[in-house]
Amino acid sequence: MKSLLVKNARIISPGIEIEGGAMFVENGKISRLFRAGENLPAADEVLDAAGQMLMPGFIDIHSHGAGGADVCDGTLDALNTIASVKVKEGVTSYVATTLTLDIASLEKAQRAVAEYRKNPGLIKIPGTHLEGPFVSEKQLGAQNPAFRRDPDFIELERLHAISPVLIMTLAPELPGAIEFIAHATALGVRCSAGHSMATYSEFLAAKENGLAHLTHCCNQMSPLHHRNIGLVGSALIDTTIMVEAICDKVHLCPDMLRILFAKVGVERMMMITDSLACSGLPDGPSTIGGLPIVVKNGEARLLSGNLAGSTLNYSIGVKNIRELTGLPLSEIVKATGWNQARSLGLAGVGKLAPGFCADFVLLGDDFLVTKTFVDGVCKFTR
């Protein structure tokens, strides 16, 4: 593979910001970072970033689809379509996310992910996020009530045997959920509380047995109350749980996003899109898990008016957090990939450092992606 030198870049990685820096890539891996003024090596290809931001590729661990395709379509074509949209957002690793559906549909989705992983397309899909079907009927959101059921470890084993399940969103208060979390964690699955009415004590019991994440924090979970702090309070008071957040300023108002980043802290935050098949498409009717939705002004809602996932472009989520919090980008990028990689055990991704995969993105001042690279190969140019 050819060597690549990216020069004149504003390099931003967890804990690092280098103005006028350069990055040398060999055989798909980052070999070295250079500060302004250092002598640069010769390379087969030289890319002048012209002062643009150079960040690690984003890792979206919760996204159902884009471009008219849904993971639960259960086809290779659907996953390639989603990848073709995600790569434009700067996403280089994507955890394919399913919905509350019947076991046959979930198995079909898993087979498609397994097929994609054998011959990867534009971006990496290291595994699956099963959102449901083991969720609370009181916090369904846009999950289909016809397929909601109680935790069944045999079902998880069947799905995991087809293709790796990296994350399992479930309600910890359901019958058998605590034992399920312990077994799933032993299997290597990161369990996440979501679509749940769990109390703080139920959260603690789940965490003691391996609970690791909170799914789209504040959305479809037990709220903060002065006599029961619920899962929202758990996110604020706990010191180790990893916390997802949809950063579109719709699912969480700007002030709530500020609170989460201030009180949870960037070391535990994981930015997600929770994007749907309608992401990247014009406003209009669509569906999610067999339920009709309508997209208006970029907001996807059930016919009842409830939010049903997002149409968020990942890089715009980064812009939102920068504008709302004022945090240095070298801190914010911990929440765009490094935290996800650490929690899920994804080796060699999530930051720009020697020996890491050359998965990176160039962004203009408007935070729109101009180029996306995966393993040192350009997969998108605007």
GROMACS .gro file of C-alpha atoms in nm:
model
  382
    1MET     CA    1   0.000   0.000   0.000
    2LYS     CA    2   0.124   0.350  -0.080
    3SER     CA    3   0.239   0.592   0.187
    4LEU     CA    4   0.039   0.909   0.247
    5LEU     CA    5   0.136   1.242   0.399
    6VAL     CA    6  -0.139   1.478   0.511
    7LYS     CA    7   0.013   1.821   0.574
    8ASN     CA    8  -0.102   2.170   0.679
    9ALA     CA    9  -0.374   2.022   0.899
   10ARG     CA   10  -0.528   2.122   1.230
   11ILE     CA   11  -0.481   1.785   1.395
   12ILE     CA   12  -0.739   1.712   1.666
   13SER     CA   13  -0.733   1.390   1.867
   14PRO     CA   14  -0.812   1.307   2.231
   15GLY     CA   15  -0.591   1.539   2.438
   16ILE     CA   16  -0.405   1.667   2.131
   17GLU     CA   17  -0.439   1.971   1.907
   18ILE     CA   18  -0.167   2.059   1.659
   19GLU     CA   19  -0.198   2.366   1.434
   20GLY     CA   20  -0.022   2.330   1.101
   21GLY     CA   21   0.057   1.967   1.173
   22ALA     CA   22   0.110   1.667   0.949
   23MET     CA   23   0.035   1.295   0.965
   24PHE     CA   24   0.227   1.018   0.790
   25VAL     CA   25   0.045   0.698   0.697
   26GLU     CA   26   0.205   0.370   0.590
   27ASN     CA   27   0.025   0.047   0.500
   28GLY     CA   28  -0.306   0.178   0.629
   29LYS     CA   29  -0.167   0.269   0.973
   30ILE     CA   30  -0.065   0.600   1.124
   31SER     CA   31   0.313   0.608   1.145
   32ARG     CA   32   0.381   0.951   1.295
   33LEU     CA   33   0.237   1.293   1.374
   34PHE     CA   34   0.442   1.606   1.307
   35ARG     CA   35   0.425   1.952   1.454
   36ALA     CA   36   0.453   2.267   1.243
   37GLY     CA   37   0.808   2.328   1.125
   38GLU     CA   38   0.931   1.970   1.159
   39ASN     CA   39   1.096   1.807   0.860
   40LEU     CA   40   0.845   1.593   0.673
   41PRO     CA   41   0.922   1.261   0.502
   42ALA     CA   42   0.871   1.188   0.135
   43ALA     CA   43   0.551   1.000   0.054
   44ASP     CA   44   0.387   0.836  -0.245
   45GLU     CA   45   0.093   1.072  -0.206
   46VAL     CA   46   0.079   1.415  -0.042
   47LEU     CA   47  -0.250   1.574   0.062
   48ASP     CA   48  -0.252   1.943   0.154
   49ALA     CA   49  -0.530   1.988   0.411
   50ALA     CA   50  -0.511   2.367   0.371
   51GLY     CA   51  -0.574   2.424   0.741
   52GLN     CA   52  -0.877   2.199   0.770
   53MET     CA   53  -0.955   2.001   1.084
   54LEU     CA   54  -0.818   1.646   1.082
   55MET     CA   55  -1.001   1.424   1.333
   56PRO     CA   56  -1.026   1.051   1.403
   57GLY     CA   57  -1.308   0.892   1.207
   58PHE     CA   58  -1.634   0.900   1.399
   59ILE     CA   59  -1.777   0.582   1.552
   60ASP     CA   60  -2.158   0.577   1.550
   61ILE     CA   61  -2.270   0.299   1.784
   62HIS     CA   62  -2.644   0.366   1.755
   63SER     CA   63  -2.794   0.418   1.411
   64HIS     CA   64  -3.072   0.223   1.242
   65GLY     CA   65  -3.026   0.342   0.887
   66ALA     CA   66  -2.992   0.618   0.629
   67GLY     CA   67  -3.053   0.690   0.263
   68GLY     CA   68  -3.383   0.501   0.258
   69ALA     CA   69  -3.229   0.181   0.397
   70ASP     CA   70  -3.271   0.019   0.740
   71VAL     CA   71  -3.049  -0.239   0.908
   72CYS     CA   72  -3.363  -0.447   0.959
   73ASP     CA   73  -3.419  -0.465   0.585
   74GLY     CA   74  -3.178  -0.751   0.632
   75THR     CA   75  -2.991  -0.712   0.304
   76LEU     CA   76  -2.635  -0.640   0.198
   77ASP     CA   77  -2.766  -0.368  -0.033
   78ALA     CA   78  -2.926  -0.192   0.264
   79LEU     CA   79  -2.602  -0.193   0.462
   80ASN     CA   80  -2.406  -0.062   0.163
   81THR     CA   81  -2.661   0.217   0.118
   82ILE     CA   82  -2.631   0.314   0.485
   83ALA     CA   83  -2.253   0.310   0.457
   84SER     CA   84  -2.269   0.538   0.152
   85VAL     CA   85  -2.446   0.803   0.364
   86LYS     CA   86  -2.250   0.752   0.685
   87VAL     CA   87  -1.914   0.789   0.513
   88LYS     CA   88  -2.022   1.139   0.404
   89GLU     CA   89  -2.077   1.225   0.772
   90GLY     CA   90  -1.724   1.117   0.863
   91VAL     CA   91  -1.832   0.788   1.020
   92THR     CA   92  -1.565   0.523   0.966
   93SER     CA   93  -1.699   0.257   1.205
   94TYR     CA   94  -2.070   0.188   1.235
   95VAL     CA   95  -2.248  -0.042   1.479
   96ALA     CA   96  -2.554  -0.159   1.285
   97THR     CA   97  -2.858  -0.107   1.508
   98THR     CA   98  -3.174  -0.315   1.499
   99LEU     CA   99  -3.527  -0.258   1.630
  100THR     CA  100  -3.784  -0.445   1.838
  101LEU     CA  101  -3.890  -0.709   1.585
  102ASP     CA  102  -3.955  -1.084   1.567
  103ILE     CA  103  -3.661  -1.323   1.594
  104ALA     CA  104  -3.675  -1.418   1.225
  105SER     CA  105  -3.631  -1.054   1.120
  106LEU     CA  106  -3.344  -1.006   1.361
  107GLU     CA  107  -3.173  -1.321   1.236
  108LYS     CA  108  -3.208  -1.195   0.880
  109ALA     CA  109  -3.047  -0.864   0.980
  110GLN     CA  110  -2.764  -1.050   1.152
  111ARG     CA  111  -2.698  -1.261   0.842
  112ALA     CA  112  -2.669  -0.944   0.633
  113VAL     CA  113  -2.421  -0.794   0.881
  114ALA     CA  114  -2.219  -1.117   0.874
  115GLU     CA  115  -2.209  -1.101   0.495
  116TYR     CA  116  -2.097  -0.737   0.499
  117ARG     CA  117  -1.822  -0.812   0.749
  118LYS     CA  118  -1.677  -1.079   0.520
  119ASN     CA  119  -1.631  -0.823   0.242
  120PRO     CA  120  -1.649  -0.476   0.402
  121GLY     CA  121  -1.778  -0.186   0.197
  122LEU     CA  122  -1.704   0.183   0.243
  123ILE     CA  123  -1.685   0.175   0.624
  124LYS     CA  124  -1.630  -0.079   0.901
  125ILE     CA  125  -1.916  -0.261   1.075
  126PRO     CA  126  -1.759  -0.434   1.378
  127GLY     CA  127  -2.093  -0.572   1.498
  128THR     CA  128  -2.451  -0.506   1.596
  129HIS     CA  129  -2.643  -0.306   1.853
  130LEU     CA  130  -2.968  -0.483   1.941
  131GLU     CA  131  -3.206  -0.210   2.059
  132GLY     CA  132  -3.483  -0.424   2.201
  133PRO     CA  133  -3.684  -0.638   2.189
  134PHE     CA  134  -3.646  -0.669   2.569
  135VAL     CA  135  -3.785  -0.326   2.654
  136SER     CA  136  -4.054  -0.178   2.878
  137GLU     CA  137  -4.406  -0.140   2.742
  138LYS     CA  138  -4.415   0.191   2.934
  139GLN     CA  139  -4.116   0.336   2.746
  140LEU     CA  140  -4.152   0.199   2.395
  141GLY     CA  141  -4.099   0.523   2.208
  142ALA     CA  142  -4.094   0.420   1.842
  143GLN     CA  143  -4.036   0.050   1.920
  144ASN     CA  144  -4.315  -0.171   1.789
  145PRO     CA  145  -4.529  -0.300   2.082
  146ALA     CA  146  -4.630  -0.608   1.882
  147PHE     CA  147  -4.278  -0.752   1.921
  148ARG     CA  148  -4.184  -0.644   2.274
  149ARG     CA  149  -4.091  -0.936   2.500
  150ASP     CA  150  -3.905  -1.025   2.818
  151PRO     CA  151  -3.533  -1.110   2.819
  152ASP     CA  152  -3.440  -1.442   2.661
  153PHE     CA  153  -3.072  -1.533   2.671
  154ILE     CA  154  -3.114  -1.819   2.423
  155GLU     CA  155  -3.239  -1.567   2.168
  156LEU     CA  156  -2.933  -1.348   2.223
  157GLU     CA  157  -2.704  -1.650   2.184
  158ARG     CA  158  -2.870  -1.738   1.852
  159LEU     CA  159  -2.819  -1.386   1.719
  160HIS     CA  160  -2.464  -1.355   1.853
  161ALA     CA  161  -2.370  -1.685   1.687
  162ILE     CA  162  -2.459  -1.538   1.347
  163SER     CA  163  -2.263  -1.214   1.387
  164PRO     CA  164  -2.111  -1.036   1.691
  165VAL     CA  165  -2.358  -0.848   1.909
  166LEU     CA  166  -2.161  -0.563   2.063
  167ILE     CA  167  -2.441  -0.382   2.250
  168MET     CA  168  -2.778  -0.493   2.388
  169THR     CA  169  -3.030  -0.228   2.491
  170LEU     CA  170  -3.284  -0.359   2.741
  171ALA     CA  171  -3.495  -0.259   3.041
  172PRO     CA  172  -3.322  -0.381   3.362
  173GLU     CA  173  -3.650  -0.399   3.556
  174LEU     CA  174  -3.800  -0.673   3.337
  175PRO     CA  175  -3.833  -1.031   3.471
  176GLY     CA  176  -3.501  -1.212   3.440
  177ALA     CA  177  -3.316  -0.902   3.321
  178ILE     CA  178  -3.046  -0.902   3.591
  179GLU     CA  179  -2.951  -1.264   3.518
  180PHE     CA  180  -2.965  -1.187   3.146
  181ILE     CA  181  -2.723  -0.895   3.189
  182ALA     CA  182  -2.477  -1.116   3.378
  183HIS     CA  183  -2.489  -1.387   3.109
  184ALA     CA  184  -2.470  -1.136   2.821
  185THR     CA  185  -2.172  -0.961   2.979
  186ALA     CA  186  -1.993  -1.294   3.012
  187LEU     CA  187  -2.061  -1.347   2.642
  188GLY     CA  188  -1.884  -1.019   2.565
  189VAL     CA  189  -2.197  -0.811   2.500
  190ARG     CA  190  -2.211  -0.462   2.651
  191CYS     CA  191  -2.554  -0.420   2.809
  192SER     CA  192  -2.720  -0.080   2.799
  193ALA     CA  193  -3.027   0.040   2.991
  194GLY     CA  194  -3.285   0.201   2.768
  195HIS     CA  195  -3.657   0.209   2.692
  196SER     CA  196  -3.687   0.149   3.062
  197MET     CA  197  -3.860   0.264   3.381
  198ALA     CA  198  -3.582   0.132   3.607
  199THR     CA  199  -3.533   0.287   3.948
  200TYR     CA  200  -3.191   0.383   4.079
  201SER     CA  201  -3.178   0.066   4.291
  202GLU     CA  202  -3.261  -0.143   3.982
  203PHE     CA  203  -2.988   0.044   3.793
  204LEU     CA  204  -2.738  -0.040   4.068
  205ALA     CA  205  -2.835  -0.410   4.063
  206ALA     CA  206  -2.795  -0.416   3.685
  207LYS     CA  207  -2.461  -0.238   3.700
  208GLU     CA  208  -2.334  -0.483   3.962
  209ASN     CA  209  -2.406  -0.757   3.710
  210GLY     CA  210  -2.237  -0.587   3.416
  211LEU     CA  211  -2.455  -0.302   3.288
  212ALA     CA  212  -2.217  -0.070   3.102
  213HIS     CA  213  -2.414   0.190   2.904
  214LEU     CA  214  -2.724   0.408   2.906
  215THR     CA  215  -2.905   0.425   2.572
  216HIS     CA  216  -2.990   0.771   2.429
  217CYS     CA  217  -2.983   0.929   2.773
  218CYS     CA  218  -3.304   1.105   2.886
  219ASN     CA  219  -3.502   0.970   2.590
  220GLN     CA  220  -3.746   0.689   2.679
  221MET     CA  221  -3.611   0.627   3.028
  222SER     CA  222  -3.721   0.690   3.386
  223PRO     CA  223  -3.681   1.066   3.444
  224LEU     CA  224  -3.514   1.256   3.724
  225HIS     CA  225  -3.756   1.306   4.014
  226HIS     CA  226  -3.685   1.429   4.365
  227ARG     CA  227  -3.810   1.104   4.520
  228ASN     CA  228  -3.679   0.867   4.252
  229ILE     CA  229  -3.382   0.978   4.046
  230GLY     CA  230  -3.441   0.709   3.781
  231LEU     CA  231  -3.200   0.639   3.499
  232VAL     CA  232  -3.148   1.007   3.420
  233GLY     CA  233  -3.035   1.066   3.778
  234SER     CA  234  -2.822   0.752   3.754
  235ALA     CA  235  -2.632   0.906   3.463
  236LEU     CA  236  -2.563   1.218   3.667
  237ILE     CA  237  -2.464   1.053   3.996
  238ASP     CA  238  -2.274   0.746   3.876
  239THR     CA  239  -1.904   0.782   3.794
  240THR     CA  240  -1.839   0.496   3.552
  241ILE     CA  241  -2.146   0.427   3.337
  242MET     CA  242  -2.102   0.523   2.969
  243VAL     CA  243  -2.373   0.753   2.837
  244GLU     CA  244  -2.514   0.784   2.484
  245ALA     CA  245  -2.661   1.117   2.372
  246ILE     CA  246  -2.837   1.224   2.052
  247CYS     CA  247  -2.679   1.563   1.985
  248ASP     CA  248  -2.932   1.709   1.741
  249LYS     CA  249  -3.073   1.970   1.986
  250VAL     CA  250  -3.417   1.813   1.931
  251HIS     CA  251  -3.412   1.490   2.133
  252LEU     CA  252  -3.232   1.685   2.406
  253CYS     CA  253  -3.272   2.060   2.433
  254PRO     CA  254  -2.950   2.265   2.427
  255ASP     CA  255  -2.954   2.316   2.803
  256MET     CA  256  -2.989   1.940   2.869
  257LEU     CA  257  -2.693   1.871   2.643
  258ARG     CA  258  -2.493   2.128   2.838
  259ILE     CA  259  -2.591   1.959   3.165
  260LEU     CA  260  -2.488   1.615   3.042
  261PHE     CA  261  -2.149   1.723   2.916
  262ALA     CA  262  -2.089   1.926   3.233
  263LYS     CA  263  -2.212   1.674   3.492
  264VAL     CA  264  -2.147   1.339   3.324
  265GLY     CA  265  -1.824   1.465   3.173
  266VAL     CA  266  -1.678   1.411   2.829
  267GLU     CA  267  -1.483   1.103   2.945
  268ARG     CA  268  -1.811   0.904   2.965
  269MET     CA  269  -2.016   1.063   2.688
  270MET     CA  270  -2.074   0.885   2.355
  271MET     CA  271  -2.228   1.088   2.075
  272ILE     CA  272  -2.479   0.899   1.860
  273THR     CA  273  -2.720   0.986   1.581
  274ASP     CA  274  -2.995   0.723   1.632
  275SER     CA  275  -3.055   0.794   1.263
  276LEU     CA  276  -3.335   0.627   1.070
  277ALA     CA  277  -3.377   0.515   0.709
  278CYS     CA  278  -3.515   0.863   0.633
  279SER     CA  279  -3.183   1.023   0.731
  280GLY     CA  280  -3.027   1.196   0.433
  281LEU     CA  281  -3.361   1.213   0.249
  282PRO     CA  282  -3.610   1.499   0.199
  283ASP     CA  283  -3.900   1.551   0.439
  284GLY     CA  284  -4.195   1.317   0.392
  285PRO     CA  285  -4.352   0.989   0.508
  286SER     CA  286  -4.142   0.691   0.614
  287THR     CA  287  -4.156   0.391   0.850
  288ILE     CA  288  -3.967   0.248   1.146
  289GLY     CA  289  -4.009  -0.114   1.251
  290GLY     CA  290  -4.343  -0.134   1.070
  291LEU     CA  291  -4.474   0.189   1.226
  292PRO     CA  292  -4.554   0.493   1.006
  293ILE     CA  293  -4.361   0.814   1.070
  294VAL     CA  294  -4.346   1.159   0.913
  295VAL     CA  295  -4.034   1.372   0.870
  296LYS     CA  296  -4.096   1.747   0.885
  297ASN     CA  297  -3.821   2.008   0.912
  298GLY     CA  298  -3.577   1.722   0.957
  299GLU     CA  299  -3.760   1.585   1.264
  300ALA     CA  300  -3.889   1.226   1.247
  301ARG     CA  301  -4.205   1.164   1.446
  302LEU     CA  302  -4.471   0.897   1.488
  303LEU     CA  303  -4.821   0.993   1.380
  304SER     CA  304  -4.888   1.055   1.752
  305GLY     CA  305  -4.624   1.328   1.745
  306ASN     CA  306  -4.365   1.140   1.950
  307LEU     CA  307  -4.005   1.157   1.831
  308ALA     CA  308  -3.895   0.842   1.647
  309GLY     CA  309  -3.520   0.869   1.602
  310SER     CA  310  -3.322   1.132   1.416
  311THR     CA  311  -3.197   1.246   1.078
  312LEU     CA  312  -2.878   1.387   1.231
  313ASN     CA  313  -2.557   1.417   1.032
  314TYR     CA  314  -2.285   1.303   1.276
  315SER     CA  315  -2.047   1.589   1.201
  316ILE     CA  316  -2.321   1.844   1.267
  317GLY     CA  317  -2.368   1.682   1.608
  318VAL     CA  318  -2.001   1.761   1.675
  319LYS     CA  319  -2.061   2.121   1.571
  320ASN     CA  320  -2.361   2.143   1.802
  321ILE     CA  321  -2.162   2.031   2.105
  322ARG     CA  322  -1.877   2.266   2.023
  323GLU     CA  323  -2.117   2.561   2.003
  324LEU     CA  324  -2.318   2.462   2.313
  325THR     CA  325  -2.038   2.371   2.551
  326GLY     CA  326  -1.735   2.563   2.430
  327LEU     CA  327  -1.526   2.257   2.513
  328PRO     CA  328  -1.197   2.217   2.325
  329LEU     CA  329  -1.237   1.991   2.024
  330SER     CA  330  -0.955   1.778   2.164
  331GLU     CA  331  -1.195   1.694   2.448
  332ILE     CA  332  -1.510   1.660   2.237
  333VAL     CA  333  -1.349   1.399   2.010
  334LYS     CA  334  -1.327   1.165   2.307
  335ALA     CA  335  -1.705   1.137   2.272
  336THR     CA  336  -1.700   1.085   1.895
  337GLY     CA  337  -1.500   0.763   1.889
  338TRP     CA  338  -1.240   0.709   2.159
  339ASN     CA  339  -1.490   0.639   2.438
  340GLN     CA  340  -1.687   0.406   2.212
  341ALA     CA  341  -1.373   0.219   2.110
  342ARG     CA  342  -1.258   0.181   2.471
  343SER     CA  343  -1.594   0.057   2.593
  344LEU     CA  344  -1.650  -0.190   2.311
  345GLY     CA  345  -1.292  -0.311   2.290
  346LEU     CA  346  -1.243  -0.190   1.932
  347ALA     CA  347  -0.868  -0.201   1.886
  348GLY     CA  348  -0.672   0.051   1.681
  349VAL     CA  349  -0.949   0.306   1.623
  350GLY     CA  350  -1.079   0.620   1.790
  351LYS     CA  351  -0.771   0.841   1.795
  352LEU     CA  352  -0.480   0.959   1.583
  353ALA     CA  353  -0.163   0.797   1.713
  354PRO     CA  354   0.120   0.581   1.578
  355GLY     CA  355   0.007   0.225   1.521
  356PHE     CA  356  -0.362   0.314   1.497
  357CYS     CA  357  -0.568   0.255   1.183
  358ALA     CA  358  -0.562   0.551   0.947
  359ASP     CA  359  -0.936   0.608   0.989
  360PHE     CA  360  -0.970   0.985   0.976
  361VAL     CA  361  -1.180   1.270   0.848
  362LEU     CA  362  -1.114   1.621   0.718
  363LEU     CA  363  -1.369   1.890   0.799
  364GLY     CA  364  -1.412   2.251   0.697
  365ASP     CA  365  -1.493   2.535   0.938
  366ASP     CA  366  -1.863   2.456   0.884
  367PHE     CA  367  -1.796   2.105   1.021
  368LEU     CA  368  -1.904   1.948   0.692
  369VAL     CA  369  -1.685   1.658   0.587
  370THR     CA  370  -1.461   1.712   0.286
  371LYS     CA  371  -1.279   1.376   0.292
  372THR     CA  372  -1.313   1.047   0.479
  373PHE     CA  373  -1.035   0.787   0.493
  374VAL     CA  374  -1.060   0.427   0.613
  375ASP     CA  375  -0.735   0.235   0.662
  376GLY     CA  376  -0.556   0.510   0.472
  377VAL     CA  377  -0.781   0.487   0.166
  378CYS     CA  378  -1.001   0.780   0.067
  379LYS     CA  379  -1.361   0.659   0.065
  380PHE     CA  380  -1.535   0.995   0.023
  381THR     CA  381  -1.452   1.336  -0.124
  382ARG     CA  382  -1.695   1.625  -0.126
   0.00000   0.00000   0.00000
